[in-house]
Amino acid sequence: MARLYDSRKRVLITGGAGFLGSHLVDRLLALGHEILCVDNLFTGTKRNIDHLRAHPRFEFIRHDVTFPLYVEVDEIYNLACPASPIHYQYDPVQTTKTSVHGAINMLGLAKRTRAKIFQASTSEVYGDPSVHPQPEDYWGNVNPIGLRSCYDESKRCAEALFFDYHRQYGLNIKVARIFNTYGPRMHPNDGRVVSTFIVQALRDEPITVFGDGSQTRSFCYVDDLIEGFLRLMETEDGVTGPINLGNPGEFTILELAEKVIEMTNSRSKIVHRPLPADDPRQRRPDISRAHSILGWEPTVPLSKGLDPTIRHFRELLGESAALSATGG
């Protein structure tokens, strides 16, 4: 798909020092745009953007999106929010504020500047789905008072806000529902299944599988996801979404554990633990809308995407070991 950008734009990316945000920063800089990267560094890290410190079209602001931001921009990608259970359950009230107040503040900025605005929503809006795979017109099966509700329900509220601003003020919105994504720059302690399994395998620790491991997930490589972001943002004004972005290839958690052990040549053994509360049994996107509207589908198979992801974690763990050895 040819790029529709015809001039340099000033683009704001909230959560820009995070896993997805930093990859998006790289892609947009490569396309010639000016980037304003905003992050409070709760789960993001300067390590992810250190290589851009001297870039003439890159600017970093440490800022929490629960407070208003007054800048001039042409486009906004709203990615700010802790996205793994360990991080979003650490301070659930703040998680809700980040999604809801953050959406209000970014929508207010878009309204003032007439910027096009993208919302990074999530497959968690579907909860523990009773429809499989999940199409965008499925309303979900979410526990509104459970341990995960701070994330699930605040993301659902953010979507409602985006569509109300679109209907009431005519904002040009783009809403993507992101399914499990993996790749380099994932946080080693985020509690997500890919990063957890790789770190455990590299340390030859037991691989912890919750339940019998028959629950399924789909795993999308980060480069494929970012391509989906760009294609959605480039659509004409009438295309709002929501649009599912993820890999429809489905794997059981046990299959993933076995593949990680094989690719890391690990001596780890698989151990089973009780399922966490509200853990969905199935999660797989119906991406027919992304295919028909965006001409998008993932191209990186799991085994190919795991290879650079494993290298990333080897490097991280190697640096950590070196620091420990020198007392750093």
Coordinates of N, CA, C and O in Angstrom, one line a residue, residues 125-221:
V125 N -11.5 -5.3 25.2 CA -12.8 -4.8 25.2 C -13.8 -6.0 25.0 O -15.0 -5.9 25.3
Y126 N -13.3 -7.1 24.4 CA -14.2 -8.3 24.2 C -14.3 -9.2 25.4 O -15.1 -10.1 25.5
G127 N -13.5 -8.9 26.5 CA -13.5 -9.7 27.7 C -13.2 -11.2 27.4 O -12.3 -11.5 26.6
D128 N -13.9 -12.1 28.1 CA -13.8 -13.5 27.9 C -14.9 -13.8 26.8 O -16.1 -14.1 27.2
P129 N -14.6 -13.9 25.6 CA -15.6 -13.8 24.5 C -16.4 -15.1 24.4 O -15.9 -16.2 24.5
S130 N -17.7 -14.9 24.1 CA -18.6 -16.0 23.8 C -18.7 -16.2 22.3 O -19.4 -17.1 21.8
V131 N -18.1 -15.3 21.5 CA -18.1 -15.4 20.1 C -16.6 -15.6 19.6 O -15.7 -14.9 20.1
H132 N -16.3 -16.5 18.7 CA -15.0 -16.8 18.3 C -14.9 -17.1 16.8 O -15.7 -17.9 16.3
P133 N -14.0 -16.5 16.1 CA -13.1 -15.3 16.5 C -14.0 -14.1 16.7 O -15.2 -14.1 16.4
Q134 N -13.3 -13.0 17.2 CA -14.1 -11.8 17.6 C -14.1 -10.8 16.5 O -13.1 -10.3 16.1
P135 N -15.3 -10.5 15.9 CA -15.5 -9.4 15.0 C -15.7 -8.1 15.7 O -16.1 -8.1 16.9
E136 N -15.6 -7.0 15.0 CA -15.7 -5.7 15.6 C -17.1 -5.4 16.1 O -17.3 -4.6 17.0
D137 N -18.1 -6.0 15.5 CA -19.5 -5.7 16.0 C -19.9 -6.6 17.2 O -21.1 -6.5 17.6
Y138 N -19.0 -7.4 17.7 CA -19.3 -8.2 18.9 C -19.1 -7.2 20.1 O -18.1 -6.6 20.3
W139 N -20.1 -7.1 21.0 CA -20.0 -6.2 22.1 C -19.2 -6.6 23.3 O -18.9 -5.8 24.2
G140 N -18.9 -7.9 23.4 CA -18.0 -8.3 24.5 C -18.7 -8.9 25.6 O -19.9 -8.9 25.8
N141 N -17.9 -9.6 26.5 CA -18.3 -10.2 27.7 C -17.4 -9.9 28.8 O -16.5 -10.7 29.1
V142 N -17.5 -8.7 29.4 CA -16.6 -8.2 30.3 C -17.1 -8.1 31.7 O -18.3 -7.7 31.9
N143 N -16.3 -8.5 32.7 CA -16.7 -8.4 34.1 C -16.4 -7.0 34.6 O -15.3 -6.6 34.7
P144 N -17.5 -6.2 34.8 CA -17.2 -4.7 35.1 C -16.6 -4.5 36.5 O -16.2 -3.3 36.8
I145 N -16.6 -5.5 37.4 CA -16.0 -5.3 38.7 C -14.9 -6.2 39.1 O -14.5 -6.4 40.2
G146 N -14.3 -6.9 38.0 CA -13.2 -7.8 38.3 C -11.9 -7.1 38.3 O -11.7 -5.9 38.2
L147 N -10.8 -8.0 38.5 CA -9.5 -7.4 38.7 C -9.0 -6.8 37.4 O -8.1 -5.9 37.5
R148 N -9.5 -7.2 36.3 CA -9.0 -6.7 35.0 C -9.9 -5.5 34.5 O -9.6 -4.9 33.5
S149 N -11.0 -5.2 35.3 CA -11.9 -4.2 34.8 C -11.3 -2.8 34.7 O -11.8 -2.0 33.9
C150 N -10.3 -2.5 35.5 CA -9.7 -1.1 35.4 C -9.1 -0.9 34.0 O -9.2 0.2 33.5
Y151 N -8.7 -1.9 33.3 CA -8.2 -1.8 32.0 C -9.3 -2.0 30.9 O -9.5 -1.2 30.1
D152 N -10.0 -3.1 31.1 CA -11.1 -3.5 30.1 C -12.1 -2.3 30.0 O -12.4 -1.9 28.9
E153 N -12.6 -1.9 31.1 CA -13.7 -1.0 31.1 C -13.2 0.4 30.8 O -14.0 1.2 30.1
S154 N -12.0 0.8 31.2 CA -11.6 2.1 30.9 C -11.3 2.2 29.4 O -11.5 3.3 28.8
K155 N -10.8 1.2 28.7 CA -10.6 1.2 27.3 C -11.9 1.2 26.6 O -12.1 1.9 25.5
R156 N -13.0 0.6 27.1 CA -14.3 0.6 26.5 C -14.8 2.1 26.6 O -15.4 2.6 25.7
C157 N -14.6 2.7 27.8 CA -15.0 4.1 28.0 C -14.3 5.0 27.0 O -14.9 5.9 26.4
A158 N -13.0 4.8 26.8 CA -12.2 5.6 25.9 C -12.8 5.5 24.5 O -12.9 6.5 23.8
E159 N -13.2 4.3 24.1 CA -13.8 4.2 22.7 C -15.1 5.0 22.7 O -15.4 5.7 21.7
A160 N -15.9 4.9 23.7 CA -17.2 5.7 23.7 C -16.9 7.2 23.6 O -17.6 7.9 22.8
L161 N -15.9 7.6 24.3 CA -15.5 9.0 24.2 C -15.1 9.4 22.8 O -15.5 10.5 22.3
F162 N -14.3 8.6 22.2 CA -13.8 8.9 20.8 C -15.0 9.0 19.9 O -15.1 9.9 19.1
F163 N -15.9 8.1 20.0 CA -17.1 8.1 19.0 C -18.0 9.3 19.4 O -18.6 9.9 18.5
D164 N -18.1 9.6 20.6 CA -19.0 10.8 21.0 C -18.3 12.1 20.5 O -19.0 13.0 20.0
Y165 N -17.0 12.2 20.6 CA -16.3 13.4 20.1 C -16.5 13.5 18.5 O -16.6 14.5 18.0
H166 N -16.4 12.3 17.9 CA -16.6 12.2 16.5 C -18.0 12.7 16.1 O -18.2 13.5 15.2
R167 N -19.0 12.2 16.8 CA -20.4 12.5 16.4 C -20.7 14.0 16.8 O -21.4 14.7 16.1
Q168 N -20.3 14.4 18.0 CA -20.6 15.7 18.5 C -19.8 16.9 17.9 O -20.4 17.9 17.6
Y169 N -18.5 16.6 17.7 CA -17.6 17.7 17.2 C -17.0 17.5 15.8 O -16.3 18.3 15.3
G170 N -17.4 16.3 15.2 CA -16.8 16.0 13.9 C -15.4 15.7 13.8 O -14.7 15.9 12.8
L171 N -14.8 15.2 15.0 CA -13.4 14.9 15.0 C -13.1 13.7 14.0 O -13.9 12.8 13.9
N172 N -11.9 13.7 13.4 CA -11.5 12.7 12.5 C -10.8 11.6 13.4 O -9.6 11.8 13.8
I173 N -11.5 10.6 13.8 CA -10.9 9.6 14.7 C -10.6 8.3 14.0 O -11.2 7.9 12.9
K174 N -9.7 7.5 14.5 CA -9.3 6.2 14.1 C -9.1 5.3 15.3 O -8.3 5.6 16.2
V175 N -9.9 4.2 15.4 CA -9.8 3.4 16.6 C -9.4 2.0 16.2 O -10.1 1.3 15.4
A176 N -8.3 1.5 16.7 CA -7.8 0.2 16.5 C -7.9 -0.7 17.7 O -7.6 -0.2 18.8
R177 N -8.3 -1.9 17.6 CA -8.4 -2.9 18.7 C -7.2 -3.8 18.5 O -7.2 -4.7 17.6
I178 N -6.2 -3.7 19.4 CA -5.0 -4.4 19.3 C -5.0 -5.8 20.0 O -5.4 -5.8 21.2
F179 N -4.7 -6.8 19.3 CA -4.6 -8.1 19.9 C -3.1 -8.4 20.3 O -2.2 -7.6 20.0
N180 N -2.9 -9.5 21.0 CA -1.5 -9.8 21.5 C -0.4 -9.5 20.5 O -0.4 -10.0 19.4
T181 N 0.5 -8.7 20.9 CA 1.6 -8.3 20.1 C 2.9 -8.5 20.8 O 3.0 -8.4 22.1
Y182 N 4.0 -8.9 20.1 CA 5.3 -9.2 20.7 C 6.4 -8.7 19.8 O 6.1 -8.4 18.6
G183 N 7.6 -8.6 20.4 CA 8.7 -8.2 19.6 C 9.8 -7.6 20.5 O 9.6 -7.5 21.7
P184 N 10.9 -7.1 19.9 CA 11.9 -6.4 20.7 C 11.4 -5.2 21.4 O 10.4 -4.6 20.9
R185 N 11.9 -4.9 22.5 CA 11.6 -3.8 23.4 C 10.4 -4.1 24.3 O 9.9 -3.2 25.0
M186 N 9.9 -5.3 24.3 CA 9.0 -5.7 25.3 C 9.6 -5.6 26.7 O 10.8 -5.8 26.8
H187 N 8.8 -5.3 27.7 CA 9.4 -5.2 29.1 C 9.6 -6.6 29.6 O 8.7 -7.4 29.5
P188 N 10.7 -6.9 30.2 CA 11.0 -8.3 30.7 C 10.1 -8.7 31.8 O 9.9 -9.9 32.1
N189 N 9.5 -7.7 32.6 CA 8.7 -8.1 33.7 C 7.3 -7.6 33.6 O 6.6 -7.2 34.6
D190 N 6.8 -7.7 32.4 CA 5.4 -7.2 32.1 C 4.3 -8.2 32.4 O 3.1 -7.9 32.4
G191 N 4.7 -9.5 32.6 CA 3.8 -10.5 32.9 C 3.1 -11.1 31.7 O 2.2 -12.0 31.8
R192 N 3.4 -10.6 30.5 CA 2.8 -11.1 29.3 C 3.4 -12.5 29.0 O 4.6 -12.7 29.3
V193 N 2.6 -13.3 28.3 CA 3.0 -14.7 28.2 C 4.3 -14.8 27.4 O 5.2 -15.6 27.7
V194 N 4.5 -14.1 26.3 CA 5.7 -14.2 25.4 C 6.9 -13.8 26.2 O 7.9 -14.6 26.2
S195 N 6.9 -12.6 26.8 CA 8.1 -12.2 27.5 C 8.4 -13.0 28.7 O 9.6 -13.4 29.0
T196 N 7.4 -13.5 29.5 CA 7.6 -14.3 30.6 C 8.2 -15.6 30.2 O 9.2 -16.1 30.9
F197 N 7.7 -16.3 29.2 CA 8.2 -17.6 28.8 C 9.7 -17.4 28.3 O 10.5 -18.3 28.6
I198 N 10.0 -16.4 27.5 CA 11.3 -16.2 27.0 C 12.3 -16.0 28.1 O 13.4 -16.6 28.2
V199 N 12.0 -15.1 29.1 CA 12.9 -14.8 30.2 C 13.1 -16.1 31.0 O 14.2 -16.4 31.4
Q200 N 12.0 -16.8 31.3 CA 12.1 -18.1 32.1 C 13.0 -19.1 31.4 O 13.9 -19.7 32.0
A201 N 12.8 -19.2 30.1 CA 13.6 -20.2 29.3 C 15.0 -19.8 29.2 O 15.9 -20.7 29.4
L202 N 15.4 -18.5 29.0 CA 16.8 -18.1 29.0 C 17.5 -18.3 30.3 O 18.7 -18.5 30.3
R203 N 16.7 -18.3 31.4 CA 17.3 -18.5 32.7 C 17.2 -20.0 33.1 O 17.6 -20.3 34.3
D204 N 16.7 -20.8 32.3 CA 16.5 -22.2 32.6 C 15.6 -22.4 33.8 O 15.8 -23.4 34.5
E205 N 14.7 -21.5 34.0 CA 13.7 -21.6 35.1 C 12.5 -22.4 34.6 O 12.2 -22.5 33.4
P206 N 11.7 -22.9 35.5 CA 10.4 -23.5 35.1 C 9.5 -22.6 34.3 O 9.4 -21.4 34.7
I207 N 8.9 -23.1 33.3 CA 8.0 -22.3 32.5 C 6.6 -22.4 33.1 O 6.1 -23.5 33.2
T208 N 6.0 -21.3 33.6 CA 4.8 -21.4 34.3 C 3.6 -21.2 33.4 O 3.4 -20.2 32.7
V209 N 2.8 -22.3 33.2 CA 1.6 -22.3 32.4 C 0.4 -22.4 33.3 O 0.3 -23.2 34.1
F210 N -0.5 -21.4 33.1 CA -1.7 -21.3 33.9 C -2.7 -22.3 33.4 O -2.9 -22.3 32.1
G211 N -3.4 -23.0 34.3 CA -4.3 -24.1 33.8 C -3.6 -25.2 33.1 O -2.5 -25.5 33.4
D212 N -4.4 -25.8 32.2 CA -3.7 -27.0 31.5 C -3.0 -26.5 30.2 O -2.5 -27.3 29.5
G213 N -3.1 -25.2 29.9 CA -2.4 -24.6 28.8 C -3.2 -24.7 27.5 O -2.7 -24.4 26.4
S214 N -4.4 -25.1 27.6 CA -5.2 -25.3 26.4 C -5.9 -24.0 25.9 O -6.4 -23.9 24.8
Q215 N -5.8 -22.9 26.8 CA -6.4 -21.6 26.3 C -5.5 -21.1 25.2 O -4.3 -21.4 25.1
T216 N -6.2 -20.4 24.3 CA -5.5 -20.0 23.1 C -5.3 -18.5 23.0 O -6.0 -17.7 23.6
R217 N -4.3 -18.1 22.3 CA -4.0 -16.7 22.0 C -3.5 -16.6 20.6 O -3.0 -17.5 20.0
S218 N -3.6 -15.3 20.0 CA -3.0 -15.1 18.7 C -1.8 -14.1 18.9 O -2.0 -13.2 19.8
F219 N -0.8 -14.2 18.2 CA 0.4 -13.4 18.5 C 0.8 -12.7 17.2 O 1.2 -13.3 16.2
C220 N 0.8 -11.3 17.3 CA 1.2 -10.5 16.1 C 2.5 -9.8 16.3 O 2.8 -9.2 17.4
Y221 N 3.4 -9.9 15.3 CA 4.7 -9.3 15.5 C 4.6 -7.8 15.3 O 3.8 -7.3 14.6

